[in-house]
Amino acid sequence: MPKSVLIVDDEKLIVWSLTEQLKQEGCNTFAADSGEAAIKILKSESIDLIITDVRMPGLDGFAVLRYAKQLKSGPTVIMMSAHGNPADRKKAAAIGAATFFDKPVHIEKLLGVTSVLKSISN
């Protein structure tokens, strides 16, 4: 499981829910309610995993993904959306997202994917 996780979503309940569940798994969590806030955190913190919504006011999840892909630390990025359409999935994959989940994201799925990703990167 990643040590530091940034959760990005303009829906406070989703951020809270994922934050609480990941804390129980021993993760150090950071929360952002916008793409702009996420990038500010990424400039000052070392993040292993980003879980970001696609659609948000201002900078969207694709902007967060693009920014993350430029970082030397190379955090893994998981995209999520309540409106996951094939075009968004294709775009996320093309930019470099590790995977794409439909909301609501179930913690069991998330933990399973992050375990696989960790074993691949080691």
PDB file of C-alpha atoms in Angstrom:
ATOM      1  CA  MET A   1       0.000   0.000   0.000  1.00  0.00           C
ATOM      2  CA  PRO A   2       1.329   3.487  -0.832  1.00  0.00           C
ATOM      3  CA  LYS A   3       2.558   5.529   2.099  1.00  0.00           C
ATOM      4  CA  SER A   4       1.192   8.893   0.987  1.00  0.00           C
ATOM      5  CA  VAL A   5      -2.053   9.343  -0.911  1.00  0.00           C
ATOM      6  CA  LEU A   6      -3.584  12.512  -2.340  1.00  0.00           C
ATOM      7  CA  ILE A   7      -7.351  12.384  -2.827  1.00  0.00           C
ATOM      8  CA  VAL A   8      -8.745  14.994  -5.213  1.00  0.00           C
ATOM      9  CA  ASP A   9     -12.469  15.537  -5.567  1.00  0.00           C
ATOM     10  CA  ASP A  10     -14.877  18.446  -5.269  1.00  0.00           C
ATOM     11  CA  GLU A  11     -17.340  16.154  -3.467  1.00  0.00           C
ATOM     12  CA  LYS A  12     -16.435  16.440   0.225  1.00  0.00           C
ATOM     13  CA  LEU A  13     -18.139  13.175   1.206  1.00  0.00           C
ATOM     14  CA  ILE A  14     -16.029  11.168  -1.248  1.00  0.00           C
ATOM     15  CA  VAL A  15     -12.827  12.822  -0.038  1.00  0.00           C
ATOM     16  CA  TRP A  16     -13.766  12.190   3.591  1.00  0.00           C
ATOM     17  CA  SER A  17     -14.767   8.567   2.979  1.00  0.00           C
ATOM     18  CA  LEU A  18     -11.616   7.641   1.058  1.00  0.00           C
ATOM     19  CA  THR A  19      -9.431   9.556   3.530  1.00  0.00           C
ATOM     20  CA  GLU A  20     -10.856   7.700   6.519  1.00  0.00           C
ATOM     21  CA  GLN A  21     -10.596   4.299   4.857  1.00  0.00           C
ATOM     22  CA  LEU A  22      -7.021   4.871   3.702  1.00  0.00           C
ATOM     23  CA  LYS A  23      -5.971   6.137   7.127  1.00  0.00           C
ATOM     24  CA  GLN A  24      -7.213   2.834   8.559  1.00  0.00           C
ATOM     25  CA  GLU A  25      -4.853   1.119   6.116  1.00  0.00           C
ATOM     26  CA  GLY A  26      -1.936   3.141   7.492  1.00  0.00           C
ATOM     27  CA  CYS A  27      -1.669   5.719   4.724  1.00  0.00           C
ATOM     28  CA  ASN A  28      -0.704   9.331   5.215  1.00  0.00           C
ATOM     29  CA  THR A  29      -3.492  11.138   3.374  1.00  0.00           C
ATOM     30  CA  PHE A  30      -3.793  14.550   1.803  1.00  0.00           C
ATOM     31  CA  ALA A  31      -7.037  16.012   0.487  1.00  0.00           C
ATOM     32  CA  ALA A  32      -7.757  18.560  -2.211  1.00  0.00           C
ATOM     33  CA  ASP A  33     -11.116  19.855  -3.386  1.00  0.00           C
ATOM     34  CA  SER A  34      -9.831  21.099  -6.745  1.00  0.00           C
ATOM     35  CA  GLY A  35      -7.126  20.569  -9.313  1.00  0.00           C
ATOM     36  CA  GLU A  36      -5.481  23.800  -8.236  1.00  0.00           C
ATOM     37  CA  ALA A  37      -5.340  22.664  -4.593  1.00  0.00           C
ATOM     38  CA  ALA A  38      -3.950  19.284  -5.680  1.00  0.00           C
ATOM     39  CA  ILE A  39      -1.113  20.849  -7.640  1.00  0.00           C
ATOM     40  CA  LYS A  40      -0.270  23.083  -4.677  1.00  0.00           C
ATOM     41  CA  ILE A  41       0.036  19.970  -2.486  1.00  0.00           C
ATOM     42  CA  LEU A  42       2.097  18.167  -5.129  1.00  0.00           C
ATOM     43  CA  LYS A  43       4.548  21.087  -5.140  1.00  0.00           C
ATOM     44  CA  SER A  44       5.216  20.720  -1.417  1.00  0.00           C
ATOM     45  CA  GLU A  45       4.653  17.050  -0.530  1.00  0.00           C
ATOM     46  CA  SER A  46       6.012  13.711  -1.706  1.00  0.00           C
ATOM     47  CA  ILE A  47       2.993  11.723  -2.880  1.00  0.00           C
ATOM     48  CA  ASP A  48       3.006   8.026  -3.875  1.00  0.00           C
ATOM     49  CA  LEU A  49      -0.570   7.747  -5.156  1.00  0.00           C
ATOM     50  CA  ILE A  50      -3.111  10.238  -6.459  1.00  0.00           C
ATOM     51  CA  ILE A  51      -6.792   9.347  -6.641  1.00  0.00           C
ATOM     52  CA  THR A  52      -8.530  12.074  -8.619  1.00  0.00           C
ATOM     53  CA  ASP A  53     -11.960  12.788  -9.963  1.00  0.00           C
ATOM     54  CA  VAL A  54     -12.120  13.610 -13.652  1.00  0.00           C
ATOM     55  CA  ARG A  55     -14.660  16.430 -13.611  1.00  0.00           C
ATOM     56  CA  MET A  56     -14.139  19.347 -11.237  1.00  0.00           C
ATOM     57  CA  PRO A  57     -14.542  23.109 -11.548  1.00  0.00           C
ATOM     58  CA  GLY A  58     -11.350  24.854 -12.630  1.00  0.00           C
ATOM     59  CA  LEU A  59      -8.495  22.464 -13.315  1.00  0.00           C
ATOM     60  CA  ASP A  60      -9.886  18.981 -13.888  1.00  0.00           C
ATOM     61  CA  GLY A  61      -8.442  15.561 -13.114  1.00  0.00           C
ATOM     62  CA  PHE A  62      -6.700  15.404 -16.479  1.00  0.00           C
ATOM     63  CA  ALA A  63      -4.723  18.548 -15.538  1.00  0.00           C
ATOM     64  CA  VAL A  64      -3.727  16.887 -12.251  1.00  0.00           C
ATOM     65  CA  LEU A  65      -2.701  13.739 -14.146  1.00  0.00           C
ATOM     66  CA  ARG A  66      -0.616  15.727 -16.638  1.00  0.00           C
ATOM     67  CA  TYR A  67       1.108  17.624 -13.834  1.00  0.00           C
ATOM     68  CA  ALA A  68       1.821  14.409 -11.900  1.00  0.00           C
ATOM     69  CA  LYS A  69       3.379  12.790 -14.974  1.00  0.00           C
ATOM     70  CA  GLN A  70       5.946  15.614 -15.094  1.00  0.00           C
ATOM     71  CA  LEU A  71       7.145  14.990 -11.540  1.00  0.00           C
ATOM     72  CA  LYS A  72      10.385  13.129 -10.909  1.00  0.00           C
ATOM     73  CA  SER A  73       8.763  11.247  -8.012  1.00  0.00           C
ATOM     74  CA  GLY A  74       6.324   9.731 -10.515  1.00  0.00           C
ATOM     75  CA  PRO A  75       3.237   9.188  -8.351  1.00  0.00           C
ATOM     76  CA  THR A  76       0.763   6.589  -9.555  1.00  0.00           C
ATOM     77  CA  VAL A  77      -2.519   8.177 -10.643  1.00  0.00           C
ATOM     78  CA  ILE A  78      -5.937   6.557 -10.436  1.00  0.00           C
ATOM     79  CA  MET A  79      -8.791   8.390 -12.111  1.00  0.00           C
ATOM     80  CA  MET A  80     -12.424   8.139 -11.015  1.00  0.00           C
ATOM     81  CA  SER A  81     -15.699   9.492 -12.314  1.00  0.00           C
ATOM     82  CA  ALA A  82     -19.421   9.228 -11.809  1.00  0.00           C
ATOM     83  CA  HIS A  83     -19.687   9.853 -15.550  1.00  0.00           C
ATOM     84  CA  GLY A  84     -16.990   7.494 -16.774  1.00  0.00           C
ATOM     85  CA  ASN A  85     -17.378   7.292 -20.503  1.00  0.00           C
ATOM     86  CA  PRO A  86     -15.153   5.488 -22.981  1.00  0.00           C
ATOM     87  CA  ALA A  87     -13.593   8.727 -24.219  1.00  0.00           C
ATOM     88  CA  ASP A  88     -12.519   9.723 -20.691  1.00  0.00           C
ATOM     89  CA  ARG A  89     -11.119   6.254 -20.034  1.00  0.00           C
ATOM     90  CA  LYS A  90      -9.149   6.329 -23.283  1.00  0.00           C
ATOM     91  CA  LYS A  91      -7.820   9.829 -22.597  1.00  0.00           C
ATOM     92  CA  ALA A  92      -6.779   8.884 -19.042  1.00  0.00           C
ATOM     93  CA  ALA A  93      -4.924   5.819 -20.303  1.00  0.00           C
ATOM     94  CA  ALA A  94      -3.212   7.823 -23.052  1.00  0.00           C
ATOM     95  CA  ILE A  95      -1.943  10.395 -20.553  1.00  0.00           C
ATOM     96  CA  GLY A  96      -0.723   7.684 -18.190  1.00  0.00           C
ATOM     97  CA  ALA A  97      -3.338   6.908 -15.545  1.00  0.00           C
ATOM     98  CA  ALA A  98      -2.808   3.514 -13.909  1.00  0.00           C
ATOM     99  CA  THR A  99      -6.513   2.728 -13.962  1.00  0.00           C
ATOM    100  CA  PHE A 100      -9.973   4.289 -14.024  1.00  0.00           C
ATOM    101  CA  PHE A 101     -12.773   3.592 -11.539  1.00  0.00           C
ATOM    102  CA  ASP A 102     -16.450   4.401 -11.667  1.00  0.00           C
ATOM    103  CA  LYS A 103     -17.794   6.131  -8.566  1.00  0.00           C
ATOM    104  CA  PRO A 104     -18.427   5.133  -5.925  1.00  0.00           C
ATOM    105  CA  VAL A 105     -14.973   3.638  -5.512  1.00  0.00           C
ATOM    106  CA  HIS A 106     -15.058   0.627  -3.222  1.00  0.00           C
ATOM    107  CA  ILE A 107     -12.044   0.453  -0.941  1.00  0.00           C
ATOM    108  CA  GLU A 108     -11.574  -3.276  -1.568  1.00  0.00           C
ATOM    109  CA  LYS A 109     -11.098  -2.628  -5.294  1.00  0.00           C
ATOM    110  CA  LEU A 110      -8.760   0.246  -4.603  1.00  0.00           C
ATOM    111  CA  LEU A 111      -6.632  -1.778  -2.190  1.00  0.00           C
ATOM    112  CA  GLY A 112      -6.482  -4.660  -4.655  1.00  0.00           C
ATOM    113  CA  VAL A 113      -5.302  -2.435  -7.502  1.00  0.00           C
ATOM    114  CA  THR A 114      -2.745  -0.589  -5.391  1.00  0.00           C
ATOM    115  CA  SER A 115      -1.304  -3.909  -4.171  1.00  0.00           C
ATOM    116  CA  VAL A 116      -0.888  -5.074  -7.760  1.00  0.00           C
ATOM    117  CA  LEU A 117       0.649  -1.759  -8.809  1.00  0.00           C
ATOM    118  CA  LYS A 118       3.096  -1.878  -5.905  1.00  0.00           C
ATOM    119  CA  SER A 119       4.226  -5.404  -6.777  1.00  0.00           C
ATOM    120  CA  ILE A 120       4.747  -4.413 -10.409  1.00  0.00           C
ATOM    121  CA  SER A 121       6.851  -1.363  -9.525  1.00  0.00           C
ATOM    122  CA  ASN A 122       9.141  -3.247  -7.122  1.00  0.00           C
TER     123      ASN A 122
END
